[in-house]
Coordinates of C-alpha atoms in Angstrom, one line a residue:
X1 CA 0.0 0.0 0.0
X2 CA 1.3 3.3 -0.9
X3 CA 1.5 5.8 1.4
X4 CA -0.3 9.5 0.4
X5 CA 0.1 12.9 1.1
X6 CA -2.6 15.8 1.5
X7 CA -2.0 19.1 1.1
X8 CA -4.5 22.2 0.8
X9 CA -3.9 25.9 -0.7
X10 CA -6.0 28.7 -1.0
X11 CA -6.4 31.2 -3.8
X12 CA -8.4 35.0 -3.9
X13 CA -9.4 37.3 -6.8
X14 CA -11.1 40.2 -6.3
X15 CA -13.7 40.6 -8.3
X16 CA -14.4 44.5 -10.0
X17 CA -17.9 44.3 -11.8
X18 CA -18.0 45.2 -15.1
X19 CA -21.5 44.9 -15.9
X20 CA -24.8 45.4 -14.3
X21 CA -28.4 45.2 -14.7
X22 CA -31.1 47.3 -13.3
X23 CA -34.8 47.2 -13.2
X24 CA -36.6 50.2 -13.6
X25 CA -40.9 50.4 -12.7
X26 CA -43.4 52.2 -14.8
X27 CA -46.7 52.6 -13.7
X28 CA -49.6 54.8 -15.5
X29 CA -53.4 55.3 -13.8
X30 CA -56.1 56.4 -16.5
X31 CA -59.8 56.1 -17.1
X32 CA -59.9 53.2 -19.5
X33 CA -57.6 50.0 -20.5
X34 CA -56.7 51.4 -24.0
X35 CA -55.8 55.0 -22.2
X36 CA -53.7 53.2 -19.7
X37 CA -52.3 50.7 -22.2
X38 CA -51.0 53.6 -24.7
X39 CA -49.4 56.0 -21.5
X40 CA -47.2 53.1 -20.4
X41 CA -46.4 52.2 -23.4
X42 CA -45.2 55.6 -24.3
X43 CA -43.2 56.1 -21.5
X44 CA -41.6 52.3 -22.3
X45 CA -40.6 53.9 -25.6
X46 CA -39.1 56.8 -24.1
X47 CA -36.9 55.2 -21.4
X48 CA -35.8 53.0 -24.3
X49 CA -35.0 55.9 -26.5
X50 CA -33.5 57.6 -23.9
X51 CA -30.8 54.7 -22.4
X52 CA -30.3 54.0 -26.3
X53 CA -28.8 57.4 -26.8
X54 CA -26.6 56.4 -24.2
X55 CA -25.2 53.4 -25.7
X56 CA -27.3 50.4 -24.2
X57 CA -28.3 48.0 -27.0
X58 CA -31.9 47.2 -28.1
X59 CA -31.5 43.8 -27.1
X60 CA -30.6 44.7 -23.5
X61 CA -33.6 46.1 -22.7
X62 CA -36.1 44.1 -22.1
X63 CA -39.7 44.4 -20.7
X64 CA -40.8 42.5 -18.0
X65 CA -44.4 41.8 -15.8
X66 CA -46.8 44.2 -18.0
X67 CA -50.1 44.3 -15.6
X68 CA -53.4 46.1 -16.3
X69 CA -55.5 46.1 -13.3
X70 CA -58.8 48.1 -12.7
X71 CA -59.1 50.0 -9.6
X72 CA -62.0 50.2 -7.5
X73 CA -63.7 52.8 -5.4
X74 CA -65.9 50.9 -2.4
X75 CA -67.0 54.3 -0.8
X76 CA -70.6 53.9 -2.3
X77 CA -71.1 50.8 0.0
X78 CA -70.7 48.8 -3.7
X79 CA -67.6 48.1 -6.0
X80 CA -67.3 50.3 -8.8
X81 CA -64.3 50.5 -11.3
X82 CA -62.5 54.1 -11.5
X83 CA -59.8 53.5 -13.9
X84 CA -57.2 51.3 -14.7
X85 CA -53.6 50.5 -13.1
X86 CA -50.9 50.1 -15.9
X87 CA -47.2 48.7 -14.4
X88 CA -44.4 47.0 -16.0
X89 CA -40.6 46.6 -15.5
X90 CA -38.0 46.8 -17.5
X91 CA -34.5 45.4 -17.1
X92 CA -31.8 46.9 -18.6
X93 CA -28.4 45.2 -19.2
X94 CA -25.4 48.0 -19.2
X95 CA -22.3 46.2 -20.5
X96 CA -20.1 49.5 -19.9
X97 CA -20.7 50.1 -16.0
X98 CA -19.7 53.6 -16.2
X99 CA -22.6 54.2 -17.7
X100 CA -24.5 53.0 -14.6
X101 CA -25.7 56.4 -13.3
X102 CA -26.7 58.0 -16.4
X103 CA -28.8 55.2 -16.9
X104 CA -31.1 55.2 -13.8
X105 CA -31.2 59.4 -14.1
X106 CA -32.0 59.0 -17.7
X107 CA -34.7 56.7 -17.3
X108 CA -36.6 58.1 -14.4
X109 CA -35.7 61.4 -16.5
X110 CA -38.2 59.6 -19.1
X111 CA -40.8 58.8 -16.5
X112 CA -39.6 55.7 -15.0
X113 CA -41.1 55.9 -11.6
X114 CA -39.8 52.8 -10.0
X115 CA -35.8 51.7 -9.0
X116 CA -36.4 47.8 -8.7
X117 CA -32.9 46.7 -7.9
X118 CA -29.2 46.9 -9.3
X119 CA -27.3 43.9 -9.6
X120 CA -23.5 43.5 -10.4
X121 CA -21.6 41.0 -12.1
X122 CA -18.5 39.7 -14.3
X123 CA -18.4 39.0 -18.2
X124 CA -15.8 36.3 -17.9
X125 CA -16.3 34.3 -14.7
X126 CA -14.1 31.5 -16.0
X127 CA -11.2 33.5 -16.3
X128 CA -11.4 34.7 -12.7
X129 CA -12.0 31.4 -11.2
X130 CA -9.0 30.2 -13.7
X131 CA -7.1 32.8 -12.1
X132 CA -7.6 32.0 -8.3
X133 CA -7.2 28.0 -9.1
X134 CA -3.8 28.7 -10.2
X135 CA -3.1 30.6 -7.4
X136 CA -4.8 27.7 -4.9
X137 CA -2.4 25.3 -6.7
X138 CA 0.7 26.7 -6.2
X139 CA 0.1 27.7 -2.9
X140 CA -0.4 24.3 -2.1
X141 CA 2.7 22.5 -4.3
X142 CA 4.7 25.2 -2.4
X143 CA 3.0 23.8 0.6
X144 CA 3.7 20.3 -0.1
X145 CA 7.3 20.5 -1.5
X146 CA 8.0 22.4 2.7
X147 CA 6.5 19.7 4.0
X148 CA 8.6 16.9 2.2
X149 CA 12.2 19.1 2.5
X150 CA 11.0 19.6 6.4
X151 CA 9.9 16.1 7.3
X152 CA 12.4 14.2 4.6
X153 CA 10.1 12.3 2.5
X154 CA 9.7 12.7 -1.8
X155 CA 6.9 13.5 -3.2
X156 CA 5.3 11.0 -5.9
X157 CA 3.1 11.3 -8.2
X158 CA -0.2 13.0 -7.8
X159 CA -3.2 10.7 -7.4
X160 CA -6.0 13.4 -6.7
X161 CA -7.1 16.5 -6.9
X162 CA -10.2 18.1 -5.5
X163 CA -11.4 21.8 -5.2
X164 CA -14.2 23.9 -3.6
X165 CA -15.2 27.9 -3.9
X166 CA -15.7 28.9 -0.5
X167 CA -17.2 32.0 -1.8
X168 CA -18.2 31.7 -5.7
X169 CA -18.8 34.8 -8.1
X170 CA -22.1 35.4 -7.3
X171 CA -23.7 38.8 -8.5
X172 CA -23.8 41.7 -6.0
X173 CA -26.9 43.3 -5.2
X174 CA -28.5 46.4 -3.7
X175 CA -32.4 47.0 -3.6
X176 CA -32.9 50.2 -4.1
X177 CA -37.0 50.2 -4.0
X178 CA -37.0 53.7 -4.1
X179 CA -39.1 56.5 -6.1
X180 CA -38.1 58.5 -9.0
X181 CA -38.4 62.0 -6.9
X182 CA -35.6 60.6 -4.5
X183 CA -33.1 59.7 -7.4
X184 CA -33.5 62.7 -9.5
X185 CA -29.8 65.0 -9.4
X186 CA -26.9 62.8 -9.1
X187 CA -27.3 59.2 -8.7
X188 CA -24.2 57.6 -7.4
X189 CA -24.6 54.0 -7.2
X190 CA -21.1 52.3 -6.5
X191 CA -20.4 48.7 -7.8
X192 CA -17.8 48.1 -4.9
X193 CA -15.6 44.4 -5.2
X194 CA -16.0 41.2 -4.0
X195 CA -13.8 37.8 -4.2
X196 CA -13.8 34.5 -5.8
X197 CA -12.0 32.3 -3.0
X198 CA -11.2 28.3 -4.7
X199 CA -9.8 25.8 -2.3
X200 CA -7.7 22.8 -3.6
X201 CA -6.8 19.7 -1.7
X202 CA -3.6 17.8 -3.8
X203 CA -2.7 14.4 -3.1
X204 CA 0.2 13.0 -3.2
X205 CA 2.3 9.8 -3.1
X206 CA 4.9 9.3 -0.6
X207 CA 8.1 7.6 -1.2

């Protein structure tokens, strides 16, 4: 039976978002279903135009949860309907994260009167993880190769390796939930950083 040797090593990338996506409410109240119908999709059209201008593609805007409700008025002791409740969502990819800000004040410029959430994320997840694998590696070979020099054994082949993410790239997020009158000015949403942390175990023969 051969003898085997297990070592572990660590490895951290930060991560720095590069893209995010954020959900933006539009609600619209009127008299009948068509009226209702034809403000919010006005306003969908102007958000759209507007985030366009700024360089957000077509196909990164896309419309989400489109409700028309009626609305009731139960003062009278019966139900009657009073209008009509228009909402929808939109969520809007932005692949060039400085242009995070100018997106929300353009769109609740353009009568957007919801802020649903902002989420963060990474275009090329593999690469990171790649990168903080090779780092978990060779911390641990460096690990094992001590060991053997300190406690005068060799090192065999490997027989296994095994790995975990102790905390994977997973998208950052911040509900915002707030309306367009308290985001007008300067919106100054920060993406901040997080880490891809990857664990290895190597094992190793002993001889």
């Amino acid at each position: 039976k051969t003898d085997t040797f297990n070592v572990s090593g660590e490895g951290v990338v930060t991560i720095k978002p590069d893209m995010a996506t954020v959900t933006v409410g539009i609600q619209a109240r009127a008299e009948t279903v068509k009226a209702a119908q034809d403000q919010i999709n006005s306003t969908i059209n102007k958000v759209a135009s507007s985030i366009k201008k700024l360089g957000v593609e077509q196909k990164d805007i896309q419309t989400t949860n489109y409700n028309i409700n009626p609305t009731y008025d139960y003062t009278s002791g019966s139900q009657r309907i009073t209008g009509y409740l228009a909402s929808t969502n939109l969520s809007i990819k932005i692949r060039s994260i400085d242009l995070i800000n100018q997106v929300i004040d353009s769109a609740t410029g353009s009568g957007a009167n919801q802020i649903g959430g902002i989420s963060f994320d990474v275009d090329d997840k593999s690469k990171l993880e790649d990168e903080a694998r090779q780092k978990a590696v060779s911390v641990a070979k460096k690990k094992a190769e001590s060991a053997a020099k300190i406690a005068g054994f060799r090192l065999g082949r490997m027989v296994n390796y095994s790995e975990s993410f102790d905390s994977g790239p997973q998208p950052l997020r911040m509900a915002v939930g707030a309306p367009a009158e308290s985001v007008k000015l300067e919106t100054a949403v920060e993406p901040g950083s997080s880490e891809i942390k990857v664990i290895v175990t190597l094992s190793y023969e002993i001889r």
